[in-house]
Amino acid sequence: MKKMLIGNQWVGASDGRTLDVVSPSDGKAFDQIARGTPQDVNSAVAAARAALQGPWGQLNATERGRIMTRIGLAVLDHEEELAQLEARDTGKPLTTARNDIKVLARYFEFYAGGADKLHGETIPFLNGHQVSLLREPLGVTAHIIPWNYPAQMLGRTLAPALAMGNATVLKPAEDTSLSALRFAELALEAGLPAGALNIVTGLGEEVGAALAEHPGIDFISFTGSNEVGTLIQQAAAKNAVKCVLELGGKSPQIVFDDVDVERAVPIIVRAIVQNAGQTCTAGSRLLVQRSIYDAFVGKVAEAFAKVRVGTPEMDLDCGPVMNPAQHQRVQRYIDQARASGIPVLAEGQIDANVPSGGHFVKPTLFGPVPRTAALAHEEVFGPVLAAMPFEDEADAIALANGTEYGLLAAVWTENAGRLHRVAKAVKAGQVFMNCYGAGGGVELPFGGTKRSGHGREKGFLALEEVSTTKTLVHYHG
Ligand code: NAP
Ligand code: MG
């Protein structure tokens, strides 16, 4: 049984209850975690508050940065161990898990360097006055993350918050808490003072809700579904605290008739198959100019048919989806699209030797998908790609912007003017031009527009999100 971290104590749930840790590859339990309680959340928030008054709160920015550098190095020193743990817990291929651990380390390295580089300002004001703007931590920050990239997510949300001197409480997804717990051991060994990081494992409705509503927190960072995101924002409103919401997506690949086909095809396939499509930034809509639609989509179908699905050890293109609910959800989208007569253009293959009981789905390319179909605008969160033709630039932009989401987009054309016109017209937090980056990109400010959420993570901007300013006005005569 893996215990939770509150202050510098490793503890079970206050009522002793536990949850099974299940492998998505075979559906079998292989460990247990604590099923935390609202009382445990109280203890974690109190420990974080105490840390702000204790050694953690006394450190200067450079010292915080040094500790974070050591944490990043500790993660790299344990890359293989963490990757094995992450792969087992999530079902993702080992190569993907190794990359995720490198990205976790990278978050700590990047924000270690940022800790002492977000400076204040002086502001010209009335004669006889000196005005300065101080940059300060928000206080106790709450972090609720999903199961798709557990290690990356914890780095993405915690590293900037710690860099700015906040004390943090993390609630990992109930399905994937193991990498966070092992990470926390490494962080303590690397010198992170007690209470700077607290982890309460358990259920969203119990621990997540108690944390989001807790009057002792000063900020909430949430990554997950739109349904829960709305609950989080309501909870934040009750306590008048700020929240950053990273929610769903239905990101378009917009392909014009002068696309560099050889370059685009493998990137487009990877952008939906990666992590079995369980990526908020998955390129799940393939919008192709009608004049090249058949030829281009045919090339994508050829590549798509070569996609192989297996266990982490098989290390193929992707693994199973996370849990039975996700399995049913993705399979339902596939079955309903088929039943409604949308043509299947290609399917990937599930390795014949995968264990029974695993949550494997066949990656599927559909097209042409009618613009009104569920697949055209709903997030599947699985390896399902919806191809649709468009007529011209104006139609491409309308189609790209025609969902309630606005997270990522990619534009593929050799025409530089069109590239920039379309990139500017598309509503998204990031637009890739003749490339695509689902995940990673620690340096690149990231976040949603429209129903994909608000606020920015990654890059230097994240430091502003997790800090506040104090304006000092001094009359010196
Ligand atoms: P989810 O159900 O919203 O869960 C996310 C987190 O919220 C989990 O830790 C969950 O705990 C917790 N939670 C659940 N109910 C809660 C409640 N009532 N109060 C507080 N916390 C609660 O999302 P998911 O199904 O795990 O993840 C898939 C979704 O996340 C997709 O829509 C995807 O697009 C989105 N996502 C967005 C981004 C981004 O950066 N924009 C990145 C990744 C994923 P449990 O694990 O116990 O349920
Ligand atoms: Mg698991």
mmCIF file of C-alpha atoms and ligand atoms in Angstrom, residues 19 143-149 153 156 171-176 202-213 222-229 231-232 245-249 278-281 323 326 329 379 381 405 407 446-448 452-453 457-458, ligand 1:
data_model
loop_
_atom_site.group_PDB
_atom_site.id
_atom_site.type_symbol
_atom_site.label_atom_id
_atom_site.label_comp_id
_atom_site.label_asym_id
_atom_site.label_seq_id
_atom_site.Cartn_x
_atom_site.Cartn_y
_atom_site.Cartn_z
ATOM 1 C CA LEU A 19 -8.229 1.880 -3.362
ATOM 2 C CA HIS A 143 -3.525 21.058 -7.987
ATOM 3 C CA ILE A 144 -5.945 18.487 -9.408
ATOM 4 C CA ILE A 145 -4.691 16.484 -12.380
ATOM 5 C CA PRO A 146 -5.966 13.747 -14.738
ATOM 6 C CA TRP A 147 -4.660 10.276 -15.589
ATOM 7 C CA ASN A 148 -3.427 10.673 -19.143
ATOM 8 C CA TYR A 149 0.047 12.106 -18.475
ATOM 9 C CA MET A 153 1.020 16.951 -15.444
ATOM 10 C CA ARG A 156 3.588 21.174 -15.352
ATOM 11 C CA LYS A 171 -4.567 15.419 -5.836
ATOM 12 C CA PRO A 172 -3.485 12.959 -8.535
ATOM 13 C CA ALA A 173 -6.058 10.984 -10.535
ATOM 14 C CA GLU A 174 -7.335 7.953 -8.643
ATOM 15 C CA ASP A 175 -6.188 5.712 -11.520
ATOM 16 C CA THR A 176 -2.632 7.014 -11.627
ATOM 17 C CA GLY A 202 -8.297 9.297 -3.481
ATOM 18 C CA LEU A 203 -11.512 9.938 -5.340
ATOM 19 C CA GLY A 204 -12.405 13.097 -7.201
ATOM 20 C CA GLU A 205 -15.796 13.453 -5.529
ATOM 21 C CA GLU A 206 -14.191 13.055 -2.095
ATOM 22 C CA VAL A 207 -10.652 14.420 -2.028
ATOM 23 C CA GLY A 208 -10.885 16.550 -5.188
ATOM 24 C CA ALA A 209 -14.117 18.236 -4.156
ATOM 25 C CA ALA A 210 -12.928 18.791 -0.552
ATOM 26 C CA LEU A 211 -9.698 20.355 -1.816
ATOM 27 C CA ALA A 212 -11.377 22.609 -4.377
ATOM 28 C CA GLU A 213 -13.862 23.877 -1.777
ATOM 29 C CA PHE A 222 -7.265 21.952 -12.600
ATOM 30 C CA THR A 223 -6.688 19.795 -15.651
ATOM 31 C CA GLY A 224 -9.447 17.440 -16.695
ATOM 32 C CA SER A 225 -12.928 17.251 -18.115
ATOM 33 C CA ASN A 226 -15.256 20.144 -18.823
ATOM 34 C CA GLU A 227 -17.887 18.752 -16.433
ATOM 35 C CA VAL A 228 -15.548 18.722 -13.457
ATOM 36 C CA GLY A 229 -13.912 21.977 -14.592
ATOM 37 C CA LEU A 231 -17.544 22.324 -10.589
ATOM 38 C CA ILE A 232 -14.025 23.552 -9.858
ATOM 39 C CA LEU A 245 -8.688 25.402 -16.057
ATOM 40 C CA GLU A 246 -7.127 23.157 -18.696
ATOM 41 C CA LEU A 247 -10.032 21.261 -20.232
ATOM 42 C CA GLY A 248 -10.894 19.350 -23.352
ATOM 43 C CA GLY A 249 -10.093 19.827 -27.005
ATOM 44 C CA GLN A 278 -5.941 10.285 -24.558
ATOM 45 C CA THR A 279 -4.328 13.645 -25.054
ATOM 46 C CA CYS A 280 -6.228 16.892 -24.597
ATOM 47 C CA THR A 281 -4.253 18.267 -27.523
ATOM 48 C CA ASN A 323 -10.050 2.165 -17.559
ATOM 49 C CA GLN A 326 -12.939 5.081 -21.016
ATOM 50 C CA ARG A 329 -16.799 5.531 -24.090
ATOM 51 C CA GLU A 379 -13.987 14.973 -27.716
ATOM 52 C CA PHE A 381 -10.317 11.023 -25.885
ATOM 53 C CA TYR A 405 -13.231 23.927 -27.989
ATOM 54 C CA LEU A 407 -6.985 24.302 -27.514
ATOM 55 C CA PHE A 446 -0.204 26.664 -23.237
ATOM 56 C CA GLY A 447 -3.902 26.745 -22.468
ATOM 57 C CA GLY A 448 -7.360 27.050 -23.844
ATOM 58 C CA SER A 452 -11.020 24.498 -23.491
ATOM 59 C CA GLY A 453 -10.470 26.567 -20.374
ATOM 60 C CA GLU A 457 0.523 26.925 -18.016
ATOM 61 C CA LYS A 458 4.003 26.132 -19.318
HETATM 62 P P1 NAP B 1 -11.799 14.299 -14.842
HETATM 63 O O1 NAP B 1 -12.754 13.217 -14.612
HETATM 64 O O2 NAP B 1 -12.298 15.687 -14.899
HETATM 65 O O3 NAP B 1 -10.700 14.146 -13.712
HETATM 66 C C1 NAP B 1 -9.637 15.059 -13.552
HETATM 67 C C2 NAP B 1 -9.282 15.139 -12.077
HETATM 68 O O4 NAP B 1 -10.381 15.712 -11.357
HETATM 69 C C3 NAP B 1 -9.020 13.787 -11.432
HETATM 70 O O5 NAP B 1 -8.019 13.920 -10.461
HETATM 71 C C4 NAP B 1 -10.357 13.495 -10.796
HETATM 72 O O6 NAP B 1 -10.306 12.559 -9.739
HETATM 73 C C5 NAP B 1 -10.750 14.854 -10.296
HETATM 74 N N1 NAP B 1 -12.184 14.990 -10.010
HETATM 75 C C6 NAP B 1 -13.228 14.241 -10.444
HETATM 76 N N2 NAP B 1 -14.390 14.685 -9.941
HETATM 77 C C7 NAP B 1 -14.089 15.751 -9.162
HETATM 78 C C8 NAP B 1 -14.860 16.648 -8.368
HETATM 79 N N3 NAP B 1 -16.183 16.531 -8.280
HETATM 80 N N4 NAP B 1 -14.212 17.639 -7.717
HETATM 81 C C9 NAP B 1 -12.888 17.771 -7.809
HETATM 82 N N5 NAP B 1 -12.097 16.954 -8.530
HETATM 83 C C10 NAP B 1 -12.685 15.955 -9.203
HETATM 84 O O7 NAP B 1 -10.999 14.117 -16.176
HETATM 85 P P2 NAP B 1 -10.391 12.767 -16.771
HETATM 86 O O8 NAP B 1 -11.476 11.962 -17.329
HETATM 87 O O9 NAP B 1 -9.501 12.143 -15.768
HETATM 88 O O10 NAP B 1 -9.467 13.366 -17.913
HETATM 89 C C11 NAP B 1 -9.924 13.537 -19.222
HETATM 90 C C12 NAP B 1 -10.262 14.974 -19.541
HETATM 91 O O11 NAP B 1 -9.191 15.850 -19.189
HETATM 92 C C13 NAP B 1 -10.466 15.194 -21.013
HETATM 93 O O12 NAP B 1 -11.587 16.021 -21.247
HETATM 94 C C14 NAP B 1 -9.204 15.921 -21.446
HETATM 95 O O13 NAP B 1 -9.332 16.693 -22.610
HETATM 96 C C15 NAP B 1 -8.888 16.730 -20.260
HETATM 97 N N6 NAP B 1 -7.479 17.098 -20.256
HETATM 98 C C16 NAP B 1 -7.132 18.385 -20.521
HETATM 99 C C17 NAP B 1 -5.806 18.740 -20.574
HETATM 100 C C18 NAP B 1 -5.370 20.159 -20.858
HETATM 101 O O14 NAP B 1 -4.254 20.487 -20.563
HETATM 102 N N7 NAP B 1 -6.209 21.011 -21.413
HETATM 103 C C19 NAP B 1 -4.825 17.790 -20.350
HETATM 104 C C20 NAP B 1 -5.214 16.472 -20.090
HETATM 105 C C21 NAP B 1 -6.555 16.139 -20.053
HETATM 106 P P3 NAP B 1 -10.547 10.995 -10.061
HETATM 107 O O15 NAP B 1 -9.359 10.539 -10.787
HETATM 108 O O16 NAP B 1 -10.687 10.372 -8.733
HETATM 109 O O17 NAP B 1 -11.807 10.919 -10.868
#
